[in-house]
mmCIF file of C-alpha atoms in Angstrom:
data_model
loop_
_atom_site.group_PDB
_atom_site.id
_atom_site.type_symbol
_atom_site.label_atom_id
_atom_site.label_comp_id
_atom_site.label_asym_id
_atom_site.label_seq_id
_atom_site.Cartn_x
_atom_site.Cartn_y
_atom_site.Cartn_z
ATOM 1 C CA UNK E 1 -13.127 0.118 59.829
ATOM 2 C CA UNK E 2 -14.108 -2.340 57.110
ATOM 3 C CA UNK E 3 -11.083 -1.486 54.924
ATOM 4 C CA UNK E 4 -8.608 -1.889 57.763
ATOM 5 C CA UNK E 5 -10.159 -5.232 58.737
ATOM 6 C CA UNK E 6 -9.912 -6.495 55.156
ATOM 7 C CA UNK E 7 -6.309 -5.367 54.871
ATOM 8 C CA UNK E 8 -5.323 -7.076 58.137
ATOM 9 C CA UNK E 9 -6.868 -10.319 56.945
ATOM 10 C CA UNK E 10 -5.144 -10.117 53.556
ATOM 11 C CA UNK E 11 -1.617 -9.401 54.806
ATOM 12 C CA UNK E 12 -1.037 -12.867 56.404
ATOM 13 C CA UNK E 13 -2.312 -14.519 53.234
ATOM 14 C CA UNK E 14 0.002 -12.387 51.141
ATOM 15 C CA UNK E 15 3.041 -13.274 53.261
ATOM 16 C CA UNK E 16 2.333 -16.966 52.733
ATOM 17 C CA UNK E 17 1.333 -16.601 49.116
ATOM 18 C CA UNK E 18 4.042 -14.386 47.631
ATOM 19 C CA UNK E 19 6.750 -17.036 47.384
ATOM 20 C CA UNK E 20 10.243 -15.550 47.329
ATOM 21 C CA UNK E 21 8.758 -12.044 47.072
ATOM 22 C CA UNK E 22 9.309 -9.204 49.525
ATOM 23 C CA UNK E 23 6.109 -7.200 49.847
ATOM 24 C CA UNK E 24 4.963 -3.983 51.439
ATOM 25 C CA UNK E 25 1.191 -3.635 51.348
ATOM 26 C CA UNK E 26 -0.243 -0.222 50.620
ATOM 27 C CA UNK E 27 -3.674 1.167 49.949
ATOM 28 C CA UNK E 28 -4.588 1.168 46.273
ATOM 29 C CA UNK E 29 -5.627 4.261 44.408
ATOM 30 C CA UNK E 30 -6.357 3.238 40.815
ATOM 31 C CA UNK E 31 -5.368 6.650 39.499
ATOM 32 C CA UNK E 32 -2.288 7.311 41.650
ATOM 33 C CA UNK E 33 1.149 6.069 40.594
ATOM 34 C CA UNK E 34 0.250 3.689 37.804
ATOM 35 C CA UNK E 35 -1.253 5.749 35.007
ATOM 36 C CA UNK E 36 -0.156 3.843 31.884
ATOM 37 C CA UNK E 37 1.265 5.643 28.887
ATOM 38 C CA UNK E 38 -1.093 6.379 26.032
ATOM 39 C CA UNK E 39 -1.162 3.827 23.266
ATOM 40 C CA UNK E 40 1.542 4.591 20.714
ATOM 41 C CA UNK E 41 1.481 3.056 17.257
ATOM 42 C CA UNK E 42 4.969 1.667 16.643
ATOM 43 C CA UNK E 43 3.719 -0.449 13.753
ATOM 44 C CA UNK E 44 2.748 -4.115 13.690
ATOM 45 C CA UNK E 45 5.610 -5.557 11.651
ATOM 46 C CA UNK E 46 6.231 -9.200 12.523
ATOM 47 C CA UNK E 47 2.770 -9.930 13.929
ATOM 48 C CA UNK E 48 0.432 -12.527 12.451
ATOM 49 C CA UNK E 49 -3.257 -13.003 13.233
ATOM 50 C CA UNK E 50 -5.799 -15.830 13.216
ATOM 51 C CA UNK E 51 -9.573 -15.819 13.390
ATOM 52 C CA UNK E 52 -11.199 -16.578 16.715
ATOM 53 C CA UNK E 53 -13.685 -19.436 16.832
ATOM 54 C CA UNK E 54 -16.595 -17.023 16.379
ATOM 55 C CA UNK E 55 -15.099 -15.950 13.005
ATOM 56 C CA UNK E 56 -15.952 -12.334 13.817
ATOM 57 C CA UNK E 57 -12.681 -11.258 15.441
ATOM 58 C CA UNK E 58 -8.958 -12.000 15.465
ATOM 59 C CA UNK E 59 -6.303 -12.921 17.987
ATOM 60 C CA UNK E 60 -2.555 -12.316 17.774
ATOM 61 C CA UNK E 61 -1.139 -15.669 16.665
ATOM 62 C CA UNK E 62 2.616 -15.127 16.441
ATOM 63 C CA UNK E 63 5.445 -12.634 16.283
ATOM 64 C CA UNK E 64 8.723 -12.889 14.389
ATOM 65 C CA UNK E 65 11.209 -12.778 17.265
ATOM 66 C CA UNK E 66 14.167 -12.642 14.878
ATOM 67 C CA UNK E 67 13.393 -8.980 14.201
ATOM 68 C CA UNK E 68 15.677 -6.530 16.004
ATOM 69 C CA UNK E 69 13.007 -3.883 16.644
ATOM 70 C CA UNK E 70 12.414 -3.145 20.327
ATOM 71 C CA UNK E 71 8.807 -1.915 20.114
ATOM 72 C CA UNK E 72 5.693 -3.299 18.454
ATOM 73 C CA UNK E 73 2.044 -2.251 18.583
ATOM 74 C CA UNK E 74 -0.892 -4.617 18.330
ATOM 75 C CA UNK E 75 -3.517 -2.973 16.102
ATOM 76 C CA UNK E 76 -7.154 -2.654 17.150
ATOM 77 C CA UNK E 77 -8.329 -4.182 13.882
ATOM 78 C CA UNK E 78 -7.055 -6.566 11.223
ATOM 79 C CA UNK E 79 -8.738 -7.167 7.873
ATOM 80 C CA UNK E 80 -11.646 -5.069 9.063
ATOM 81 C CA UNK E 81 -12.291 -7.136 12.200
ATOM 82 C CA UNK E 82 -11.445 -6.386 15.829
ATOM 83 C CA UNK E 83 -8.373 -7.898 17.496
ATOM 84 C CA UNK E 84 -9.704 -9.149 20.849
ATOM 85 C CA UNK E 85 -7.069 -11.518 22.252
ATOM 86 C CA UNK E 86 -3.374 -12.302 22.443
ATOM 87 C CA UNK E 87 -2.474 -15.934 21.833
ATOM 88 C CA UNK E 88 -4.642 -19.024 21.563
ATOM 89 C CA UNK E 89 -3.807 -20.422 24.994
ATOM 90 C CA UNK E 90 -1.468 -23.167 23.790
ATOM 91 C CA UNK E 91 1.794 -21.425 22.794
ATOM 92 C CA UNK E 92 3.774 -18.269 23.492
ATOM 93 C CA UNK E 93 3.358 -15.529 20.911
ATOM 94 C CA UNK E 94 6.512 -13.674 21.916
ATOM 95 C CA UNK E 95 8.942 -16.388 23.015
ATOM 96 C CA UNK E 96 12.568 -16.009 21.938
ATOM 97 C CA UNK E 97 14.964 -18.870 21.345
ATOM 98 C CA UNK E 98 17.493 -17.562 23.888
ATOM 99 C CA UNK E 99 17.802 -14.553 26.173
ATOM 100 C CA UNK E 100 20.621 -13.198 24.019
ATOM 101 C CA UNK E 101 18.507 -13.110 20.845
ATOM 102 C CA UNK E 102 15.533 -11.281 22.370
ATOM 103 C CA UNK E 103 15.153 -7.623 21.384
ATOM 104 C CA UNK E 104 11.488 -6.834 22.004
ATOM 105 C CA UNK E 105 11.125 -4.550 25.027
ATOM 106 C CA UNK E 106 7.678 -2.968 24.706
ATOM 107 C CA UNK E 107 4.384 -4.305 23.353
ATOM 108 C CA UNK E 108 1.542 -1.816 23.046
ATOM 109 C CA UNK E 109 -1.861 -3.398 23.692
ATOM 110 C CA UNK E 110 -4.976 -1.659 22.342
ATOM 111 C CA UNK E 111 -8.298 -1.329 24.169
ATOM 112 C CA UNK E 112 -9.903 -3.802 21.760
ATOM 113 C CA UNK E 113 -8.084 -6.670 23.544
ATOM 114 C CA UNK E 114 -10.089 -8.327 26.323
ATOM 115 C CA UNK E 115 -8.034 -11.467 26.979
ATOM 116 C CA UNK E 116 -4.340 -12.230 27.352
ATOM 117 C CA UNK E 117 -4.409 -15.991 26.957
ATOM 118 C CA UNK E 118 -2.239 -18.653 28.591
ATOM 119 C CA UNK E 119 1.482 -18.490 27.688
ATOM 120 C CA UNK E 120 1.064 -15.367 25.514
ATOM 121 C CA UNK E 121 4.299 -13.662 26.598
ATOM 122 C CA UNK E 122 5.988 -16.646 28.248
ATOM 123 C CA UNK E 123 9.726 -16.586 27.611
ATOM 124 C CA UNK E 124 9.795 -13.039 26.231
ATOM 125 C CA UNK E 125 13.067 -12.463 28.054
ATOM 126 C CA UNK E 126 13.668 -8.892 26.861
ATOM 127 C CA UNK E 127 10.211 -7.472 27.685
ATOM 128 C CA UNK E 128 10.795 -4.611 30.142
ATOM 129 C CA UNK E 129 7.366 -3.187 30.868
ATOM 130 C CA UNK E 130 3.752 -3.873 30.052
ATOM 131 C CA UNK E 131 0.652 -1.715 30.435
ATOM 132 C CA UNK E 132 -2.616 -3.651 30.487
ATOM 133 C CA UNK E 133 -5.566 -1.585 29.209
ATOM 134 C CA UNK E 134 -8.858 -1.449 31.109
ATOM 135 C CA UNK E 135 -10.520 -3.584 28.425
ATOM 136 C CA UNK E 136 -8.566 -6.686 29.536
ATOM 137 C CA UNK E 137 -10.512 -8.809 32.031
ATOM 138 C CA UNK E 138 -8.327 -11.927 32.108
ATOM 139 C CA UNK E 139 -4.596 -12.631 32.254
ATOM 140 C CA UNK E 140 -4.133 -16.352 31.640
ATOM 141 C CA UNK E 141 -1.948 -19.022 33.192
ATOM 142 C CA UNK E 142 1.791 -18.557 32.545
ATOM 143 C CA UNK E 143 0.961 -15.427 30.532
ATOM 144 C CA UNK E 144 4.203 -13.641 31.490
ATOM 145 C CA UNK E 145 6.131 -16.636 32.775
ATOM 146 C CA UNK E 146 9.920 -16.128 32.783
ATOM 147 C CA UNK E 147 9.807 -12.581 31.424
ATOM 148 C CA UNK E 148 13.065 -12.059 33.267
ATOM 149 C CA UNK E 149 13.640 -8.417 32.233
ATOM 150 C CA UNK E 150 10.100 -7.313 33.121
ATOM 151 C CA UNK E 151 10.353 -4.653 35.827
ATOM 152 C CA UNK E 152 7.014 -2.832 35.730
ATOM 153 C CA UNK E 153 3.471 -4.055 35.194
ATOM 154 C CA UNK E 154 0.526 -1.665 35.068
ATOM 155 C CA UNK E 155 -2.850 -3.284 35.741
ATOM 156 C CA UNK E 156 -5.920 -1.147 35.140
ATOM 157 C CA UNK E 157 -9.427 -1.233 36.528
ATOM 158 C CA UNK E 158 -11.425 -3.781 34.542
ATOM 159 C CA UNK E 159 -9.098 -6.699 35.204
ATOM 160 C CA UNK E 160 -10.915 -9.527 37.034
ATOM 161 C CA UNK E 161 -8.517 -12.465 37.216
ATOM 162 C CA UNK E 162 -4.809 -13.301 37.072
ATOM 163 C CA UNK E 163 -4.051 -16.943 36.270
ATOM 164 C CA UNK E 164 -1.762 -19.541 37.806
ATOM 165 C CA UNK E 165 1.970 -18.804 37.380
ATOM 166 C CA UNK E 166 1.040 -15.679 35.419
ATOM 167 C CA UNK E 167 4.196 -13.789 36.449
ATOM 168 C CA UNK E 168 6.269 -16.767 37.550
ATOM 169 C CA UNK E 169 10.038 -16.119 37.626
ATOM 170 C CA UNK E 170 9.738 -12.457 36.658
ATOM 171 C CA UNK E 171 12.859 -11.879 38.725
ATOM 172 C CA UNK E 172 13.180 -8.147 37.963
ATOM 173 C CA UNK E 173 9.550 -7.274 38.626
ATOM 174 C CA UNK E 174 9.683 -4.650 41.371
ATOM 175 C CA UNK E 175 6.172 -3.202 41.508
ATOM 176 C CA UNK E 176 2.600 -4.387 40.885
ATOM 177 C CA UNK E 177 -0.701 -2.642 41.554
ATOM 178 C CA UNK E 178 -3.953 -4.531 42.064
ATOM 179 C CA UNK E 179 -6.952 -2.587 40.686
ATOM 180 C CA UNK E 180 -10.227 -2.560 42.602
ATOM 181 C CA UNK E 181 -11.895 -4.737 39.954
ATOM 182 C CA UNK E 182 -9.503 -7.659 40.565
ATOM 183 C CA UNK E 183 -11.156 -10.546 42.416
ATOM 184 C CA UNK E 184 -8.890 -13.531 41.809
ATOM 185 C CA UNK E 185 -5.142 -14.274 41.766
ATOM 186 C CA UNK E 186 -4.157 -17.824 40.835
ATOM 187 C CA UNK E 187 -1.674 -20.224 42.403
ATOM 188 C CA UNK E 188 2.003 -19.226 42.228
ATOM 189 C CA UNK E 189 1.045 -16.117 40.247
ATOM 190 C CA UNK E 190 4.074 -14.169 41.506
ATOM 191 C CA UNK E 191 6.298 -17.110 42.380
ATOM 192 C CA UNK E 192 10.044 -16.367 42.488
ATOM 193 C CA UNK E 193 9.602 -12.631 41.917
ATOM 194 C CA UNK E 194 12.667 -11.898 44.025
ATOM 195 C CA UNK E 195 12.749 -8.141 43.280
ATOM 196 C CA UNK E 196 9.117 -7.502 44.178
ATOM 197 C CA UNK E 197 9.116 -4.945 46.980
ATOM 198 C CA UNK E 198 5.756 -3.226 46.574
ATOM 199 C CA UNK E 199 2.274 -4.702 46.384
ATOM 200 C CA UNK E 200 -0.861 -2.552 46.405
ATOM 201 C CA UNK E 201 -3.891 -4.404 47.695
ATOM 202 C CA UNK E 202 -7.594 -3.841 47.128
ATOM 203 C CA UNK E 203 -10.803 -4.682 48.974
ATOM 204 C CA UNK E 204 -12.279 -6.526 46.010
ATOM 205 C CA UNK E 205 -9.727 -9.330 46.108
ATOM 206 C CA UNK E 206 -11.634 -12.430 47.242
ATOM 207 C CA UNK E 207 -9.438 -15.294 46.050
ATOM 208 C CA UNK E 208 -5.689 -15.471 46.599
ATOM 209 C CA UNK E 209 -4.069 -18.638 45.263
ATOM 210 C CA UNK E 210 -1.520 -20.819 46.969
ATOM 211 C CA UNK E 211 1.983 -19.308 46.954
ATOM 212 C CA UNK E 212 0.809 -16.489 44.739
#
């Protein structure tokens, strides 16, 4: 069968590519075990926003990591315009100074967001779980790098690409699902994910980076 042939071809690549990760490949059902929680508005205290280059929408620019709140919600709109991205691709929005001073555990992402830019959550040591809405098509390079408390990631149909080192050193990440829309996983995307024991593959995956 076509599916079985594709899966057999992908498994050797996955063994080589998932550096320091233990994986068990299973068939993906987008609506099976990874239905994300509904968006909950916890409030947006501590978030700041900047205009995108088109001047018609905003991106999340920063978050005050000194706050002790554990949950924050990114709003769909700010100043009457849509919030479409997290970060500007140059710095982490949610990086704490040390692991001991990180409190933020959950970030709610609305369906207005289409891009999680490079480094957006890099160094958010206390982040425990993240649910990516179906509106997001791109997760950038180093987007969740060194999110050492992150244990569950929910990826929804609509996602097309995961960047290089996107989940690098997420040492507590134990489960990831690949939606059928996903076509590309970058180099070292899941490098040093020592707790990763379950990976759900999909037929649509056409590019698997080195040591992903």
